Amino acid sequence: MEFPHGVPPWNVPVIETDRFRLRAYRDSDVERTIEVSNDELSLQWLSKIPQPFGRPEAERYIASRHEGLASGDRVTWVIADPASDELLGDVSVAGLLSGDSGELGYCAHPAARGRGLVTAAVGRVIEQAFLPVDQGGLGRRRLELVAARGNLASIKVAQSNGFTQTGVRRAADRRRDGSYEDLLTFDLLSEEHRAGRLPG
């Protein structure tokens, strides 16, 4: 069967755990998206977040998650509280139109930090990303991600999920103050994940 862009129509299956729910973005996530995008720590590491960031920007961001899904290039899960369903962050796999790899990205609401929730949610998305397409997954062979050298929390998420640091993009990440920081690159292969390889 031929699919548009050579990929199947992705979906965002709801994934329930005791600690979090993974689901698609909803219009009701606007306020929490605004909170994430105006948080000082978010702004420190995600320098491309537009400022000011209000309701119109949040609505455009949520729409872009749906557009990425429709185009076949990105699947994004909201990390939600299992009781209140409030947004605690998100995890995405992008670059799905470029072969059988994908780029992982994630962010956390201030209320979710320091609890290991993002690490666990990323781990669950990795499982979904490596699951074959005929089993409802994304059929990826390889995942990659980047993290600023000083973003120790993001680096810990990568390492805790078995990613290997593969290189450094020197002075590649521009901060809001005009300075530049190194970006560390990481990857994880599906066979490593299946083997349960622990980070070295």
mmCIF file of C-alpha atoms in Angstrom:
data_model
loop_
_atom_site.group_PDB
_atom_site.id
_atom_site.type_symbol
_atom_site.label_atom_id
_atom_site.label_comp_id
_atom_site.label_asym_id
_atom_site.label_seq_id
_atom_site.Cartn_x
_atom_site.Cartn_y
_atom_site.Cartn_z
ATOM 1 C CA MET A 1 0.000 0.000 0.000
ATOM 2 C CA GLU A 2 1.325 3.444 -0.916
ATOM 3 C CA PHE A 3 1.134 6.209 1.677
ATOM 4 C CA PRO A 4 1.428 9.979 1.131
ATOM 5 C CA HIS A 5 5.061 11.061 1.602
ATOM 6 C CA GLY A 6 5.971 7.352 1.814
ATOM 7 C CA VAL A 7 4.833 7.055 5.452
ATOM 8 C CA PRO A 8 1.642 5.706 6.991
ATOM 9 C CA PRO A 9 -0.828 8.070 8.663
ATOM 10 C CA TRP A 10 0.597 8.269 12.166
ATOM 11 C CA ASN A 11 -1.605 8.447 15.217
ATOM 12 C CA VAL A 12 -0.974 9.370 18.843
ATOM 13 C CA PRO A 13 -2.053 6.372 20.883
ATOM 14 C CA VAL A 14 -2.956 7.103 24.483
ATOM 15 C CA ILE A 15 -0.467 5.355 26.762
ATOM 16 C CA GLU A 16 -1.467 5.008 30.410
ATOM 17 C CA THR A 17 0.904 4.379 33.314
ATOM 18 C CA ASP A 18 0.568 4.837 37.060
ATOM 19 C CA ARG A 19 2.683 7.999 36.922
ATOM 20 C CA PHE A 20 1.575 9.720 33.715
ATOM 21 C CA ARG A 21 -0.628 9.590 30.644
ATOM 22 C CA LEU A 22 0.757 10.132 27.137
ATOM 23 C CA ARG A 23 -1.790 11.625 24.746
ATOM 24 C CA ALA A 24 -2.229 14.083 21.888
ATOM 25 C CA TYR A 25 -2.344 17.859 22.367
ATOM 26 C CA ARG A 26 -5.751 19.388 23.039
ATOM 27 C CA ASP A 27 -7.075 22.947 22.962
ATOM 28 C CA SER A 28 -7.356 22.736 26.757
ATOM 29 C CA ASP A 29 -3.534 22.597 26.969
ATOM 30 C CA VAL A 30 -3.157 26.272 26.021
ATOM 31 C CA GLU A 31 -2.712 27.677 29.532
ATOM 32 C CA ARG A 32 -0.144 25.099 30.608
ATOM 33 C CA THR A 33 1.728 25.585 27.318
ATOM 34 C CA ILE A 34 1.918 29.308 28.104
ATOM 35 C CA GLU A 35 3.337 28.488 31.543
ATOM 36 C CA VAL A 36 6.036 26.215 30.080
ATOM 37 C CA SER A 37 7.003 28.746 27.449
ATOM 38 C CA ASN A 38 7.342 31.656 29.887
ATOM 39 C CA ASP A 39 9.264 29.669 32.485
ATOM 40 C CA GLU A 40 12.778 30.986 33.133
ATOM 41 C CA LEU A 41 14.446 27.591 32.774
ATOM 42 C CA SER A 42 12.589 26.812 29.551
ATOM 43 C CA LEU A 43 13.678 30.132 28.124
ATOM 44 C CA GLN A 44 17.276 29.491 29.142
ATOM 45 C CA TRP A 45 17.573 26.325 27.047
ATOM 46 C CA LEU A 46 14.895 26.810 24.390
ATOM 47 C CA SER A 47 16.075 30.088 22.991
ATOM 48 C CA LYS A 48 13.778 29.974 19.941
ATOM 49 C CA ILE A 49 10.604 30.286 22.019
ATOM 50 C CA PRO A 50 9.033 33.566 20.845
ATOM 51 C CA GLN A 51 8.628 36.319 23.392
ATOM 52 C CA PRO A 52 6.152 37.472 24.431
ATOM 53 C CA PHE A 53 4.413 34.080 24.491
ATOM 54 C CA GLY A 54 0.682 34.298 25.086
ATOM 55 C CA ARG A 55 -2.499 32.589 23.944
ATOM 56 C CA PRO A 56 -1.972 33.188 20.184
ATOM 57 C CA GLU A 57 1.532 31.703 20.358
ATOM 58 C CA ALA A 58 0.313 28.714 22.392
ATOM 59 C CA GLU A 59 -2.518 28.078 19.950
ATOM 60 C CA ARG A 60 -0.050 28.207 17.040
ATOM 61 C CA TYR A 61 2.290 25.809 18.847
ATOM 62 C CA ILE A 62 -0.513 23.298 19.452
ATOM 63 C CA ALA A 63 -1.661 23.660 15.841
ATOM 64 C CA SER A 64 1.906 22.960 14.682
ATOM 65 C CA ARG A 65 1.881 19.664 16.608
ATOM 66 C CA HIS A 66 -1.264 18.629 14.720
ATOM 67 C CA GLU A 67 0.233 19.816 11.428
ATOM 68 C CA GLY A 68 3.367 17.744 12.032
ATOM 69 C CA LEU A 69 1.186 14.700 12.572
ATOM 70 C CA ALA A 70 -0.870 15.380 9.434
ATOM 71 C CA SER A 71 2.242 15.838 7.294
ATOM 72 C CA GLY A 72 3.770 12.611 8.591
ATOM 73 C CA ASP A 73 6.918 14.339 9.825
ATOM 74 C CA ARG A 74 6.326 14.528 13.595
ATOM 75 C CA VAL A 75 4.427 12.737 16.347
ATOM 76 C CA THR A 76 4.071 14.550 19.679
ATOM 77 C CA TRP A 77 2.750 13.224 22.963
ATOM 78 C CA VAL A 78 1.678 15.401 25.879
ATOM 79 C CA ILE A 79 2.902 14.090 29.235
ATOM 80 C CA ALA A 80 -0.222 14.490 31.360
ATOM 81 C CA ASP A 81 -1.066 13.936 35.003
ATOM 82 C CA PRO A 82 -3.054 10.657 35.172
ATOM 83 C CA ALA A 83 -5.597 12.119 37.605
ATOM 84 C CA SER A 84 -6.114 15.723 36.451
ATOM 85 C CA ASP A 85 -4.993 15.243 32.803
ATOM 86 C CA GLU A 86 -3.035 18.517 33.124
ATOM 87 C CA LEU A 87 -0.035 18.946 30.854
ATOM 88 C CA LEU A 88 3.318 18.174 32.505
ATOM 89 C CA GLY A 89 5.477 18.426 29.365
ATOM 90 C CA ASP A 90 5.752 16.864 25.944
ATOM 91 C CA VAL A 91 7.853 14.386 23.970
ATOM 92 C CA SER A 92 8.117 14.360 20.195
ATOM 93 C CA VAL A 93 9.744 12.290 17.486
ATOM 94 C CA ALA A 94 10.434 14.405 14.402
ATOM 95 C CA GLY A 95 12.126 13.961 11.039
ATOM 96 C CA LEU A 96 9.905 11.007 10.188
ATOM 97 C CA LEU A 97 9.917 11.818 6.473
ATOM 98 C CA SER A 98 13.697 11.312 6.294
ATOM 99 C CA GLY A 99 14.261 7.570 6.190
ATOM 100 C CA ASP A 100 13.974 5.346 9.251
ATOM 101 C CA SER A 101 15.543 7.596 11.903
ATOM 102 C CA GLY A 102 13.916 10.191 14.119
ATOM 103 C CA GLU A 103 14.914 13.145 16.301
ATOM 104 C CA LEU A 104 13.670 13.065 19.865
ATOM 105 C CA GLY A 105 12.748 16.255 21.693
ATOM 106 C CA TYR A 106 11.216 16.874 25.108
ATOM 107 C CA CYS A 107 10.338 19.611 27.573
ATOM 108 C CA ALA A 108 8.902 19.805 31.077
ATOM 109 C CA HIS A 109 6.399 22.007 32.865
ATOM 110 C CA PRO A 110 7.947 23.422 36.074
ATOM 111 C CA ALA A 111 5.578 21.245 38.139
ATOM 112 C CA ALA A 112 7.045 18.081 36.582
ATOM 113 C CA ARG A 113 10.734 18.722 37.197
ATOM 114 C CA GLY A 114 12.835 16.713 39.601
ATOM 115 C CA ARG A 115 10.436 13.762 39.679
ATOM 116 C CA GLY A 116 11.847 11.589 36.904
ATOM 117 C CA LEU A 117 8.627 11.935 34.928
ATOM 118 C CA VAL A 118 10.226 13.183 31.709
ATOM 119 C CA THR A 119 12.869 10.442 31.839
ATOM 120 C CA ALA A 120 10.155 7.799 32.227
ATOM 121 C CA ALA A 121 7.916 9.345 29.557
ATOM 122 C CA VAL A 122 10.803 9.557 27.097
ATOM 123 C CA GLY A 123 11.519 5.882 27.776
ATOM 124 C CA ARG A 124 7.940 4.971 26.912
ATOM 125 C CA VAL A 125 8.031 7.039 23.708
ATOM 126 C CA ILE A 126 11.289 5.330 22.720
ATOM 127 C CA GLU A 127 9.490 1.976 22.988
ATOM 128 C CA GLN A 128 6.723 3.301 20.724
ATOM 129 C CA ALA A 129 9.224 4.746 18.258
ATOM 130 C CA PHE A 130 11.067 1.436 17.840
ATOM 131 C CA LEU A 131 7.867 -0.628 17.647
ATOM 132 C CA PRO A 132 7.167 -1.827 14.064
ATOM 133 C CA VAL A 133 4.575 0.121 12.091
ATOM 134 C CA ASP A 134 2.347 -2.942 11.732
ATOM 135 C CA GLN A 135 2.196 -3.074 15.534
ATOM 136 C CA GLY A 136 1.168 0.574 15.843
ATOM 137 C CA GLY A 137 4.646 2.032 16.333
ATOM 138 C CA LEU A 138 6.808 4.405 14.312
ATOM 139 C CA GLY A 139 9.137 1.747 12.933
ATOM 140 C CA ARG A 140 12.312 3.680 13.669
ATOM 141 C CA ARG A 141 15.754 2.063 13.435
ATOM 142 C CA ARG A 142 17.637 4.903 15.108
ATOM 143 C CA LEU A 143 16.863 7.892 17.328
ATOM 144 C CA GLU A 144 18.999 10.949 17.917
ATOM 145 C CA LEU A 145 18.805 14.034 20.090
ATOM 146 C CA VAL A 146 20.823 17.113 20.976
ATOM 147 C CA ALA A 147 21.315 18.867 24.321
ATOM 148 C CA ALA A 148 23.230 21.986 25.264
ATOM 149 C CA ARG A 149 26.378 21.166 27.208
ATOM 150 C CA GLY A 150 25.119 22.989 30.283
ATOM 151 C CA ASN A 151 21.635 21.456 30.229
ATOM 152 C CA LEU A 152 22.432 18.720 32.718
ATOM 153 C CA ALA A 153 18.793 17.685 33.193
ATOM 154 C CA SER A 154 18.331 17.042 29.472
ATOM 155 C CA ILE A 155 21.630 15.162 29.277
ATOM 156 C CA LYS A 156 20.556 12.986 32.215
ATOM 157 C CA VAL A 157 17.295 12.088 30.433
ATOM 158 C CA ALA A 158 19.312 10.974 27.397
ATOM 159 C CA GLN A 159 21.846 8.972 29.365
ATOM 160 C CA SER A 160 19.221 7.356 31.605
ATOM 161 C CA ASN A 161 17.482 6.072 28.481
ATOM 162 C CA GLY A 162 20.618 4.477 27.053
ATOM 163 C CA PHE A 163 21.682 7.131 24.532
ATOM 164 C CA THR A 164 25.363 7.339 23.606
ATOM 165 C CA GLN A 165 27.072 10.688 23.121
ATOM 166 C CA THR A 166 28.367 10.716 19.558
ATOM 167 C CA GLY A 167 29.828 14.172 19.133
ATOM 168 C CA VAL A 168 29.877 17.885 19.827
ATOM 169 C CA ARG A 169 28.609 20.723 17.665
ATOM 170 C CA ARG A 170 30.894 23.448 18.890
ATOM 171 C CA ALA A 171 29.302 26.819 19.727
ATOM 172 C CA ALA A 172 26.168 25.772 17.807
ATOM 173 C CA ASP A 173 23.427 26.828 20.222
ATOM 174 C CA ARG A 174 22.745 30.548 20.501
ATOM 175 C CA ARG A 175 21.558 31.791 23.885
ATOM 176 C CA ARG A 176 19.204 34.737 24.311
ATOM 177 C CA ASP A 177 22.072 36.895 25.564
ATOM 178 C CA GLY A 178 23.908 36.399 22.255
ATOM 179 C CA SER A 179 26.454 33.902 23.586
ATOM 180 C CA TYR A 180 26.915 30.430 22.112
ATOM 181 C CA GLU A 181 27.126 27.033 23.765
ATOM 182 C CA ASP A 182 28.199 23.616 22.525
ATOM 183 C CA LEU A 183 25.500 21.138 21.552
ATOM 184 C CA LEU A 184 26.126 17.513 22.484
ATOM 185 C CA THR A 185 24.755 14.917 20.080
ATOM 186 C CA PHE A 186 23.411 11.535 21.175
ATOM 187 C CA ASP A 187 21.937 8.504 19.452
ATOM 188 C CA LEU A 188 20.310 5.184 20.256
ATOM 189 C CA LEU A 189 19.872 2.201 17.914
ATOM 190 C CA SER A 190 16.867 -0.087 18.038
ATOM 191 C CA GLU A 191 19.037 -3.178 18.579
ATOM 192 C CA GLU A 192 20.691 -1.513 21.575
ATOM 193 C CA HIS A 193 17.307 -0.762 23.047
ATOM 194 C CA ARG A 194 16.077 -4.309 22.483
ATOM 195 C CA ALA A 195 19.193 -5.647 24.175
ATOM 196 C CA GLY A 196 18.527 -3.461 27.194
ATOM 197 C CA ARG A 197 21.967 -1.914 26.941
ATOM 198 C CA LEU A 198 22.725 0.383 29.830
ATOM 199 C CA PRO A 199 24.535 3.661 29.234
ATOM 200 C CA GLY A 200 28.289 3.297 29.636
#
